Amino acid sequence: MGHSIELGIAKVNKYASRESGDTAEVVERPGGGISVVVVDGQGSGAAAKALSLMLTAKAITLLKEGVRDGAVARAVHDTLLAYRGGKVSASIDIVSADLKHNNLVLTRNGTSPVIVHSGTQTSAIPAGEGPIGIYPFTRPSVLRFPIESALQIWVVTDGVVTAGRKWGAPSVDLESETAKLVDSDLDARAQAQSLLKIAIEADRGRPSDDMCIATLRVVECEPDTSMRTLHMIIPGS
Amino acid sequence: MGHSIELGIAKVNKYASRESGDTAEVVERPGGGISVVVVDGQGSGAAAKALSLMLTAKAITLLKEGVRDGAVARAVHDTLLAYRGGKVSASIDIVSADLKHNNLVLTRNGTSPVIVHSGTQTSAIPAGEGPIGIYPFTRPSVLRFPIESALQIWVVTDGVVTAGRKWGAPSVDLESETAKLVDSDLDARAQAQSLLKIAIEADRGRPSDDMCIATLRVVECEPDTSMRTLHMIIPGS
């Protein structure tokens, strides 16, 4: 059996907001594989959107040039700090399927936990390093996992973590909810959508903040299934 | 009813080739909407792959900076000509859902036709301008279509157009095959996969060249379906 990589992303704006401060982009790595970049720009609305678009643009440009993920996060931080003088922060998560070195690589700066499923174990890994843009020489935390069957990584933005807080409700239990989804028959996108729906419900149907969920998993596949596919849906306004 | 934008991409390597000279990337436009860039680098294998990765990198960097599509194609051409001295060519197609100006924009240099369905009509539009990288001041052809229900655009690379030629078989009739798919219940990705399978069959199951198909369509949707989603599958090696 070979391995294939499956990515699912689901994203929603803050209630009644036309623009999201969360931006997610995917690019092909020059060495083989893909990288997903998720940036949550401080605040919401047009300014946060412009910020997160600018920072993801910087990140994917460098990734496409073959720059290693940890250096990309450092560069995005340095640029933000240089141009906004420490007054604006953002979180950045880069999840890469590095097929050249057969690793999933998780590079992050922010406050949200990531969830890692290894087939037998589920762990919520709290944020190690804080957001980018504020202090000099901020470094990302970097984790590497060998690509093997049933490995799955979840990245969520702040709006998912704090869903329900406005109403005094308990936070979504990301560890147990994702564990259920990983064991389901749903594909990666349907899993991301399901978790996003749970977070939206915690906010009583009106997201208090932009929310984005991305999940990357390793799936066993027949070695001869060689078609790459992408499917994207952008709801209208 | 509102409109949503749906994108499907399907891609396969030349038979027995680990790397594809066709690269497809999608980015969010800073003004709103998405752009899909499809580049077919001359030849196949590692050199063609490096070329198409480099050219898509250039294109998405500029698109993310808000540069208009026609200027992006010109810039990619100029860079290729400057650095390869007219010895290497490539085709480039940029399909954008420009939600700021409510248009689908089709910008292209190459030899493959594009297929446009407008609800009542199907037209194969032959390539107007040739590939990039060879002659000074090459310009793209640019077409704009107002976003309206049932509008759908198909972009295919050379390997799809020439499928079957090696065996003396007739080319895939892109106009009639896509017309059937557009009228089917399949989503955009399933449509791209179906057309790709037809092209692979024309090559007797062993693609003679890298093949990529991207289709962007406008779908009616309820105004309250506000979740953006992405799903990507990268088959293993």
Coordinates of C-alpha atoms in Angstrom, one line a residue:
Chain A
M1 CA 0.0 0.0 0.0
G2 CA 1.1 3.5 -0.7
H3 CA 0.2 6.7 1.1
S4 CA -1.8 9.6 -0.1
I5 CA -2.2 13.0 1.5
E6 CA -5.6 14.4 2.0
L7 CA -6.4 18.0 3.0
G8 CA -9.6 19.5 4.1
I9 CA -10.3 23.2 5.0
A10 CA -13.5 24.9 6.2
K11 CA -13.7 28.5 7.0
V12 CA -16.4 31.0 8.0
N13 CA -16.5 34.8 8.6
K14 CA -17.4 36.5 11.9
Y15 CA -21.2 37.0 11.9
A16 CA -22.3 39.8 9.6
S17 CA -18.7 40.4 8.5
R18 CA -18.0 40.4 4.8
E19 CA -14.3 39.9 5.2
S20 CA -12.4 37.4 7.3
G21 CA -9.1 38.0 9.1
D22 CA -8.3 34.3 8.7
T23 CA -6.7 33.4 5.4
A24 CA -5.7 29.9 4.3
E25 CA -3.6 29.1 1.2
V26 CA -2.2 25.9 -0.2
V27 CA 0.8 25.6 -2.5
E28 CA 2.8 22.9 -4.0
R29 CA 6.4 22.5 -2.6
P30 CA 9.2 22.6 -5.1
G31 CA 10.7 19.5 -3.4
G32 CA 7.4 17.6 -3.6
G33 CA 4.3 17.7 -1.5
I34 CA 2.1 20.6 -0.3
S35 CA 2.1 23.3 2.3
V36 CA -0.9 24.9 4.0
V37 CA -0.5 28.3 5.5
V38 CA -3.2 29.6 7.9
V39 CA -2.9 33.2 9.2
D40 CA -5.2 34.9 11.7
G41 CA -4.6 38.6 11.5
Q42 CA -5.3 40.7 14.6
G43 CA -8.9 42.1 14.7
S44 CA -11.5 41.5 12.1
G45 CA -12.9 43.3 9.0
A46 CA -11.0 44.9 6.1
A47 CA -7.7 45.7 8.0
A48 CA -7.4 42.2 9.4
K49 CA -8.1 40.8 6.0
A50 CA -5.5 42.9 4.3
L51 CA -3.0 41.9 6.9
S52 CA -3.6 38.2 6.7
L53 CA -3.6 38.3 2.9
M54 CA -0.3 40.1 2.9
L55 CA 1.3 37.7 5.4
T56 CA 0.1 34.6 3.6
A57 CA 1.4 36.1 0.3
K58 CA 4.8 36.5 1.9
A59 CA 4.7 32.9 3.2
I60 CA 3.6 31.2 0.0
T61 CA 6.1 33.2 -2.0
L62 CA 9.0 31.9 0.2
L63 CA 7.6 28.4 0.3
K64 CA 7.4 28.2 -3.5
E65 CA 11.0 29.3 -3.6
G66 CA 12.0 26.3 -1.6
V67 CA 12.7 28.1 1.7
R68 CA 12.3 25.8 4.8
D69 CA 9.1 26.3 6.8
G70 CA 10.9 27.6 10.0
A71 CA 12.7 30.3 8.0
V72 CA 9.4 31.2 6.4
A73 CA 7.7 31.8 9.7
R74 CA 10.7 33.9 10.9
A75 CA 10.6 36.0 7.7
V76 CA 6.9 36.6 8.0
H77 CA 7.4 37.7 11.6
D78 CA 10.3 40.0 10.7
T79 CA 8.4 41.7 7.9
L80 CA 5.4 42.3 10.1
L81 CA 7.5 43.7 12.9
A82 CA 9.5 45.9 10.5
Y83 CA 6.5 47.4 8.7
R84 CA 4.1 47.6 11.6
G85 CA 6.6 48.4 14.4
G86 CA 5.2 45.9 16.9
K87 CA 1.7 47.3 16.9
V88 CA 0.0 44.5 15.0
S89 CA 0.1 40.8 15.8
A90 CA -1.0 37.7 13.9
S91 CA -0.8 34.0 14.3
I92 CA 0.6 31.7 11.6
D93 CA 0.4 27.9 11.2
I94 CA 2.2 26.1 8.4
V95 CA 1.4 22.4 7.9
S96 CA 3.5 20.7 5.2
A97 CA 3.5 17.3 3.7
D98 CA 7.2 17.3 2.8
L99 CA 7.3 14.3 0.4
K100 CA 11.0 14.8 -0.2
H101 CA 11.9 14.0 3.4
N102 CA 8.7 12.0 4.1
N103 CA 7.5 14.1 7.0
L104 CA 4.6 16.1 8.1
V105 CA 6.0 19.4 9.4
L106 CA 4.1 21.7 11.7
T107 CA 5.4 25.2 12.2
R108 CA 3.5 27.7 14.3
N109 CA 3.3 30.9 16.2
G110 CA 0.1 31.8 17.9
T111 CA -2.1 30.9 20.8
S112 CA -4.3 28.0 19.5
P113 CA -3.5 24.4 20.2
V114 CA -3.0 21.8 17.4
I115 CA -4.4 18.3 17.6
V116 CA -2.3 15.4 16.4
H117 CA -3.7 11.9 15.9
S118 CA -1.1 9.1 15.5
G119 CA -3.5 6.2 14.9
T120 CA -3.5 5.1 18.6
Q121 CA -3.1 8.4 20.3
T122 CA -4.7 11.9 20.3
S123 CA -2.8 14.8 21.7
A124 CA -3.7 18.5 21.9
I125 CA -0.4 20.3 21.8
P126 CA -0.6 23.8 23.3
A127 CA 0.9 26.8 21.6
G128 CA 4.6 27.0 22.5
E129 CA 5.7 30.3 21.0
G130 CA 3.4 33.3 20.9
P131 CA 2.0 35.3 18.0
I132 CA 4.3 37.1 15.4
G133 CA 4.7 40.8 15.0
I134 CA 5.3 42.0 18.5
Y135 CA 8.8 41.2 19.9
P136 CA 12.2 41.0 18.1
F137 CA 13.4 37.6 17.0
T138 CA 10.2 35.6 17.7
R139 CA 10.8 32.0 16.6
P140 CA 8.2 29.4 15.7
S141 CA 7.8 26.0 17.3
V142 CA 8.5 23.2 14.8
L143 CA 7.4 19.6 15.0
R144 CA 8.1 16.8 12.6
F145 CA 6.2 13.5 12.2
P146 CA 7.2 10.7 9.8
I147 CA 4.5 10.1 7.3
E148 CA 2.6 7.0 8.2
S149 CA -0.9 5.7 8.0
A150 CA -3.6 7.3 10.1
L151 CA -1.4 10.3 11.0
Q152 CA -3.7 13.4 11.1
I153 CA -3.1 17.0 12.1
W154 CA -5.6 19.6 12.9
V155 CA -5.0 23.4 12.9
V156 CA -7.7 25.8 14.2
T157 CA -7.7 29.6 14.5
D158 CA -8.6 31.5 17.6
G159 CA -12.3 31.9 16.8
V160 CA -12.7 28.1 17.0
V161 CA -10.9 27.9 20.4
T162 CA -12.9 30.7 21.9
A163 CA -16.3 29.7 20.4
G164 CA -19.0 29.8 23.1
R165 CA -17.0 32.0 25.5
K166 CA -19.2 35.0 24.8
W167 CA -22.2 33.0 26.2
G168 CA -20.3 31.6 29.2
A169 CA -20.4 28.1 27.5
P170 CA -17.6 25.7 27.9
S171 CA -15.1 25.6 25.0
V172 CA -15.4 23.0 22.3
D173 CA -13.5 19.9 23.5
L174 CA -11.2 19.8 20.4
E175 CA -9.4 16.6 21.5
S176 CA -12.6 14.5 21.9
E177 CA -14.5 16.0 19.0
T178 CA -11.6 15.5 16.5
A179 CA -11.0 12.0 17.9
K180 CA -14.7 11.1 17.0
L181 CA -14.3 12.6 13.5
V182 CA -11.0 10.8 12.8
D183 CA -12.7 7.5 13.6
S184 CA -15.7 8.4 11.3
D185 CA -16.1 7.6 7.6
L186 CA -16.0 11.3 6.7
D187 CA -13.3 12.6 4.4
A188 CA -10.9 15.3 5.5
R189 CA -13.1 18.1 4.3
A190 CA -16.3 16.8 5.8
Q191 CA -14.5 16.4 9.1
A192 CA -13.3 20.0 9.0
Q193 CA -16.9 21.1 8.2
S194 CA -18.3 19.0 11.0
L195 CA -15.9 20.5 13.6
L196 CA -16.6 24.0 12.2
K197 CA -20.4 23.4 12.6
I198 CA -19.8 22.4 16.3
A199 CA -17.9 25.7 16.9
I200 CA -20.6 27.8 15.1
E201 CA -23.3 26.1 17.3
A202 CA -21.3 27.0 20.4
D203 CA -21.5 30.6 19.3
R204 CA -25.3 30.0 18.8
G205 CA -25.1 30.1 15.0
R206 CA -23.4 33.6 14.9
P207 CA -19.6 33.2 14.9
S208 CA -18.1 35.8 17.3
D209 CA -14.9 35.8 15.4
D210 CA -13.5 34.5 12.0
M211 CA -13.0 30.7 12.2
C212 CA -10.8 28.4 10.1
I213 CA -10.1 24.7 10.4
A214 CA -7.6 22.8 8.4
T215 CA -6.8 19.1 8.7
L216 CA -4.2 17.1 6.8
R217 CA -4.1 13.4 7.0
V218 CA -2.2 10.4 5.7
V219 CA -4.4 7.8 4.0
E220 CA -3.5 4.4 2.7
C221 CA -4.1 4.1 -1.1
E222 CA -3.5 1.8 -4.0
P223 CA -0.2 2.7 -5.6
D224 CA -1.8 3.2 -9.0
T225 CA -4.3 5.9 -8.1
S226 CA -2.3 8.7 -9.5
M227 CA -4.8 11.5 -10.1
R228 CA -4.4 14.6 -8.1
T229 CA -7.6 16.5 -7.4
L230 CA -8.7 19.8 -5.9
H231 CA -12.3 20.9 -5.1
M232 CA -13.1 24.4 -3.7
I233 CA -16.3 26.1 -3.0
I234 CA -16.6 29.9 -2.4
P235 CA -20.0 30.9 -1.3
G236 CA -21.5 33.9 -2.9
S237 CA -22.2 37.3 -1.3
Chain B
M1 CA -30.5 33.4 -5.0
G2 CA -26.8 34.2 -4.6
H3 CA -24.0 32.9 -6.6
S4 CA -21.2 30.7 -5.4
I5 CA -18.0 29.8 -7.2
E6 CA -17.0 26.2 -7.5
L7 CA -13.6 25.0 -8.8
G8 CA -12.5 21.5 -9.7
I9 CA -9.0 20.4 -10.8
A10 CA -7.7 17.0 -11.9
K11 CA -4.2 16.3 -12.9
V12 CA -2.1 13.3 -13.9
N13 CA 1.6 12.8 -14.8
K14 CA 2.9 11.4 -18.0
Y15 CA 3.0 7.6 -17.8
A16 CA 5.9 6.4 -15.7
S17 CA 7.0 9.9 -14.9
R18 CA 7.3 10.9 -11.2
E19 CA 7.1 14.6 -12.0
S20 CA 4.7 16.7 -13.9
G21 CA 5.5 19.7 -16.1
D22 CA 2.0 20.9 -15.4
T23 CA 1.5 22.9 -12.2
A24 CA -1.9 24.3 -11.0
E25 CA -2.1 26.7 -8.1
V26 CA -5.0 28.5 -6.5
V27 CA -4.8 31.7 -4.5
E28 CA -7.2 34.2 -2.9
R29 CA -7.3 37.6 -4.6
P30 CA -6.8 40.5 -2.3
G31 CA -9.8 42.3 -3.9
G32 CA -12.0 39.2 -3.3
G33 CA -12.4 35.9 -5.2
I34 CA -9.8 33.4 -6.4
S35 CA -7.4 32.9 -9.2
V36 CA -6.3 29.6 -10.7
V37 CA -3.0 29.5 -12.5
V38 CA -2.1 26.5 -14.8
V39 CA 1.3 26.4 -16.3
D40 CA 2.6 23.7 -18.7
G41 CA 6.4 23.9 -18.9
Q42 CA 8.1 22.7 -22.0
G43 CA 9.0 19.0 -22.0
S44 CA 8.5 16.7 -19.1
G45 CA 10.3 15.4 -16.1
A46 CA 12.4 17.3 -13.5
A47 CA 13.4 20.3 -15.7
A48 CA 9.8 20.9 -16.9
K49 CA 8.6 20.6 -13.3
A50 CA 11.1 23.1 -12.0
L51 CA 10.2 25.5 -14.7
S52 CA 6.4 25.3 -14.1
L53 CA 6.9 25.6 -10.4
M54 CA 9.0 28.7 -10.9
L55 CA 6.5 30.3 -13.2
T56 CA 3.5 29.6 -11.1
A57 CA 5.4 30.9 -8.1
K58 CA 6.0 34.2 -10.0
A59 CA 2.4 34.4 -11.0
I60 CA 0.8 33.7 -7.6
T61 CA 3.2 36.2 -5.9
L62 CA 2.0 38.9 -8.3
L63 CA -1.7 38.0 -8.0
K64 CA -1.5 38.0 -4.2
E65 CA 0.0 41.5 -4.5
G66 CA -3.1 42.6 -6.4
V67 CA -1.5 42.9 -9.8
R68 CA -4.1 42.5 -12.6
D69 CA -4.1 39.2 -14.5
G70 CA -2.9 40.6 -17.8
A71 CA 0.1 42.2 -16.3
V72 CA 0.9 38.9 -14.4
A73 CA 1.0 37.0 -17.6
R74 CA 3.2 39.6 -19.2
A75 CA 5.6 39.6 -16.2
V76 CA 5.8 35.8 -16.2
H77 CA 6.7 35.9 -19.9
D78 CA 9.3 38.6 -19.5
T79 CA 11.0 36.8 -16.6
L80 CA 11.1 33.5 -18.6
L81 CA 12.5 35.2 -21.7
A82 CA 15.0 37.2 -19.6
Y83 CA 16.4 34.2 -17.7
R84 CA 16.2 31.5 -20.4
G85 CA 16.9 33.7 -23.4
G86 CA 14.1 32.5 -25.7
K87 CA 15.2 28.8 -25.5
V88 CA 12.4 27.6 -23.2
S89 CA 8.6 28.0 -23.7
A90 CA 5.6 27.4 -21.5
S91 CA 1.9 27.9 -21.6
I92 CA 0.0 29.8 -18.9
D93 CA -3.7 30.1 -18.2
I94 CA -5.1 32.2 -15.4
V95 CA -8.8 31.9 -14.6
S96 CA -10.0 34.3 -12.0
A97 CA -13.3 34.8 -10.2
D98 CA -12.9 38.5 -9.6
L99 CA -15.6 39.2 -7.1
K100 CA -14.7 42.8 -6.8
H101 CA -15.8 43.5 -10.4
N102 CA -18.1 40.5 -10.6
N103 CA -16.3 38.9 -13.6
L104 CA -14.7 35.7 -14.6
V105 CA -11.5 36.6 -16.3
L106 CA -9.6 34.3 -18.6
T107 CA -6.0 35.2 -19.4
R108 CA -3.9 32.9 -21.5
N109 CA -0.9 32.3 -23.6
G110 CA -0.5 28.9 -25.2
T111 CA -1.8 26.5 -27.8
S112 CA -4.8 24.8 -26.1
P113 CA -8.4 25.9 -26.6
V114 CA -10.6 26.8 -23.7
I115 CA -14.2 25.9 -23.4
V116 CA -16.9 28.3 -22.2
H117 CA -20.4 27.3 -21.4
S118 CA -22.9 30.2 -20.9
G119 CA -26.0 28.2 -20.0
T120 CA -27.3 28.0 -23.5
Q121 CA -24.2 27.9 -25.5
T122 CA -20.9 26.0 -25.6
S123 CA -17.9 27.5 -27.4
A124 CA -14.4 26.2 -27.8
I125 CA -12.2 29.3 -28.1
P126 CA -8.9 28.5 -29.9
A127 CA -5.7 29.9 -28.5
G128 CA -5.2 33.4 -29.8
E129 CA -1.7 34.2 -28.6
G130 CA 1.1 31.7 -28.5
P131 CA 3.2 30.3 -25.6
I132 CA 5.4 32.6 -23.4
G133 CA 9.2 32.7 -23.3
I134 CA 10.2 32.9 -27.0
Y135 CA 9.5 36.3 -28.6
P136 CA 9.8 39.8 -27.1
F137 CA 6.7 41.5 -25.8
T138 CA 4.3 38.5 -26.0
R139 CA 0.9 39.5 -24.8
P140 CA -1.9 37.3 -23.4
S141 CA -5.4 37.1 -24.7
V142 CA -7.9 38.3 -22.1
L143 CA -11.6 37.5 -22.0
R144 CA -14.1 38.7 -19.4
F145 CA -17.5 37.3 -18.6
P146 CA -20.0 38.7 -16.1
I147 CA -20.6 36.3 -13.3
E148 CA -24.0 34.7 -13.9
S149 CA -25.7 31.4 -13.2
A150 CA -24.5 28.4 -15.2
L151 CA -21.4 30.1 -16.6
Q152 CA -18.6 27.6 -16.7
I153 CA -15.0 27.7 -18.0
W154 CA -12.7 24.8 -18.8
V155 CA -8.9 25.0 -19.1
V156 CA -6.9 22.1 -20.3
T157 CA -3.2 21.5 -21.0
D158 CA -1.6 20.3 -24.1
G159 CA -1.6 16.6 -23.0
V160 CA -5.4 16.6 -22.9
V161 CA -5.7 18.1 -26.4
T162 CA -3.2 15.7 -28.0
A163 CA -4.5 12.6 -26.1
G164 CA -4.8 9.7 -28.6
R165 CA -2.6 11.3 -31.3
K166 CA 0.2 8.8 -30.6
W167 CA -2.2 6.0 -31.6
G168 CA -3.7 7.8 -34.6
A169 CA -7.0 8.1 -32.7
P170 CA -9.2 11.2 -33.1
S171 CA -8.7 13.9 -30.4
V172 CA -11.1 14.0 -27.5
D173 CA -14.1 16.2 -28.6
L174 CA -13.8 18.7 -25.8
E175 CA -16.8 20.7 -26.8
S176 CA -19.2 17.8 -26.8
E177 CA -17.7 16.0 -23.8
T178 CA -17.7 19.1 -21.6
A179 CA -21.3 19.9 -22.7
K180 CA -22.4 16.5 -21.5
L181 CA -20.6 17.0 -18.2
V182 CA -22.0 20.4 -17.6
D183 CA -25.5 19.0 -18.0
S184 CA -24.8 16.2 -15.5
D185 CA -25.3 16.1 -11.8
L186 CA -21.5 15.9 -11.1
D187 CA -19.8 18.6 -9.1
A188 CA -16.9 20.6 -10.7
R189 CA -14.2 18.2 -9.5
A190 CA -16.0 15.1 -10.6
Q191 CA -16.5 16.7 -14.0
A192 CA -12.8 17.4 -14.3
Q193 CA -12.0 13.9 -13.2
S194 CA -14.4 12.4 -15.8
L195 CA -12.9 14.4 -18.6
L196 CA -9.4 13.5 -17.5
K197 CA -10.4 9.8 -17.6
I198 CA -11.6 10.2 -21.2
A199 CA -8.3 11.7 -22.2
I200 CA -6.3 9.0 -20.4
E201 CA -8.4 6.3 -22.1
A202 CA -7.7 8.0 -25.5
D203 CA -4.0 7.4 -24.6
R204 CA -4.9 3.8 -23.8
G205 CA -4.4 4.2 -20.1
R206 CA -0.9 5.6 -20.3
P207 CA -0.8 9.3 -20.7
S208 CA 1.7 10.4 -23.4
D209 CA 2.2 13.8 -21.7
D210 CA 1.3 15.5 -18.4
M211 CA -2.4 16.4 -18.3
C212 CA -4.3 18.9 -16.2
I213 CA -7.9 20.1 -16.3
A214 CA -9.4 22.9 -14.3
T215 CA -13.0 24.0 -14.4
L216 CA -14.5 27.0 -12.7
R217 CA -18.3 27.4 -12.6
V218 CA -20.9 29.7 -11.2
V219 CA -23.6 28.0 -9.1
E220 CA -26.8 29.3 -7.6
C221 CA -26.8 29.0 -3.8
E222 CA -28.8 30.1 -0.8
P223 CA -27.4 33.4 0.4
D224 CA -26.8 32.0 3.9
T225 CA -24.4 29.2 3.0
S226 CA -21.3 31.0 4.0
M227 CA -18.8 28.2 4.6
R228 CA -15.8 28.2 2.3
T229 CA -14.3 24.8 1.8
L230 CA -11.3 23.1 0.1
H231 CA -10.6 19.5 -0.4
M232 CA -7.4 18.2 -2.0
I233 CA -6.0 14.7 -2.6
I234 CA -2.4 14.0 -3.4
P235 CA -1.8 10.4 -4.3
G236 CA 1.2 8.8 -2.8
S237 CA 4.3 7.6 -4.6

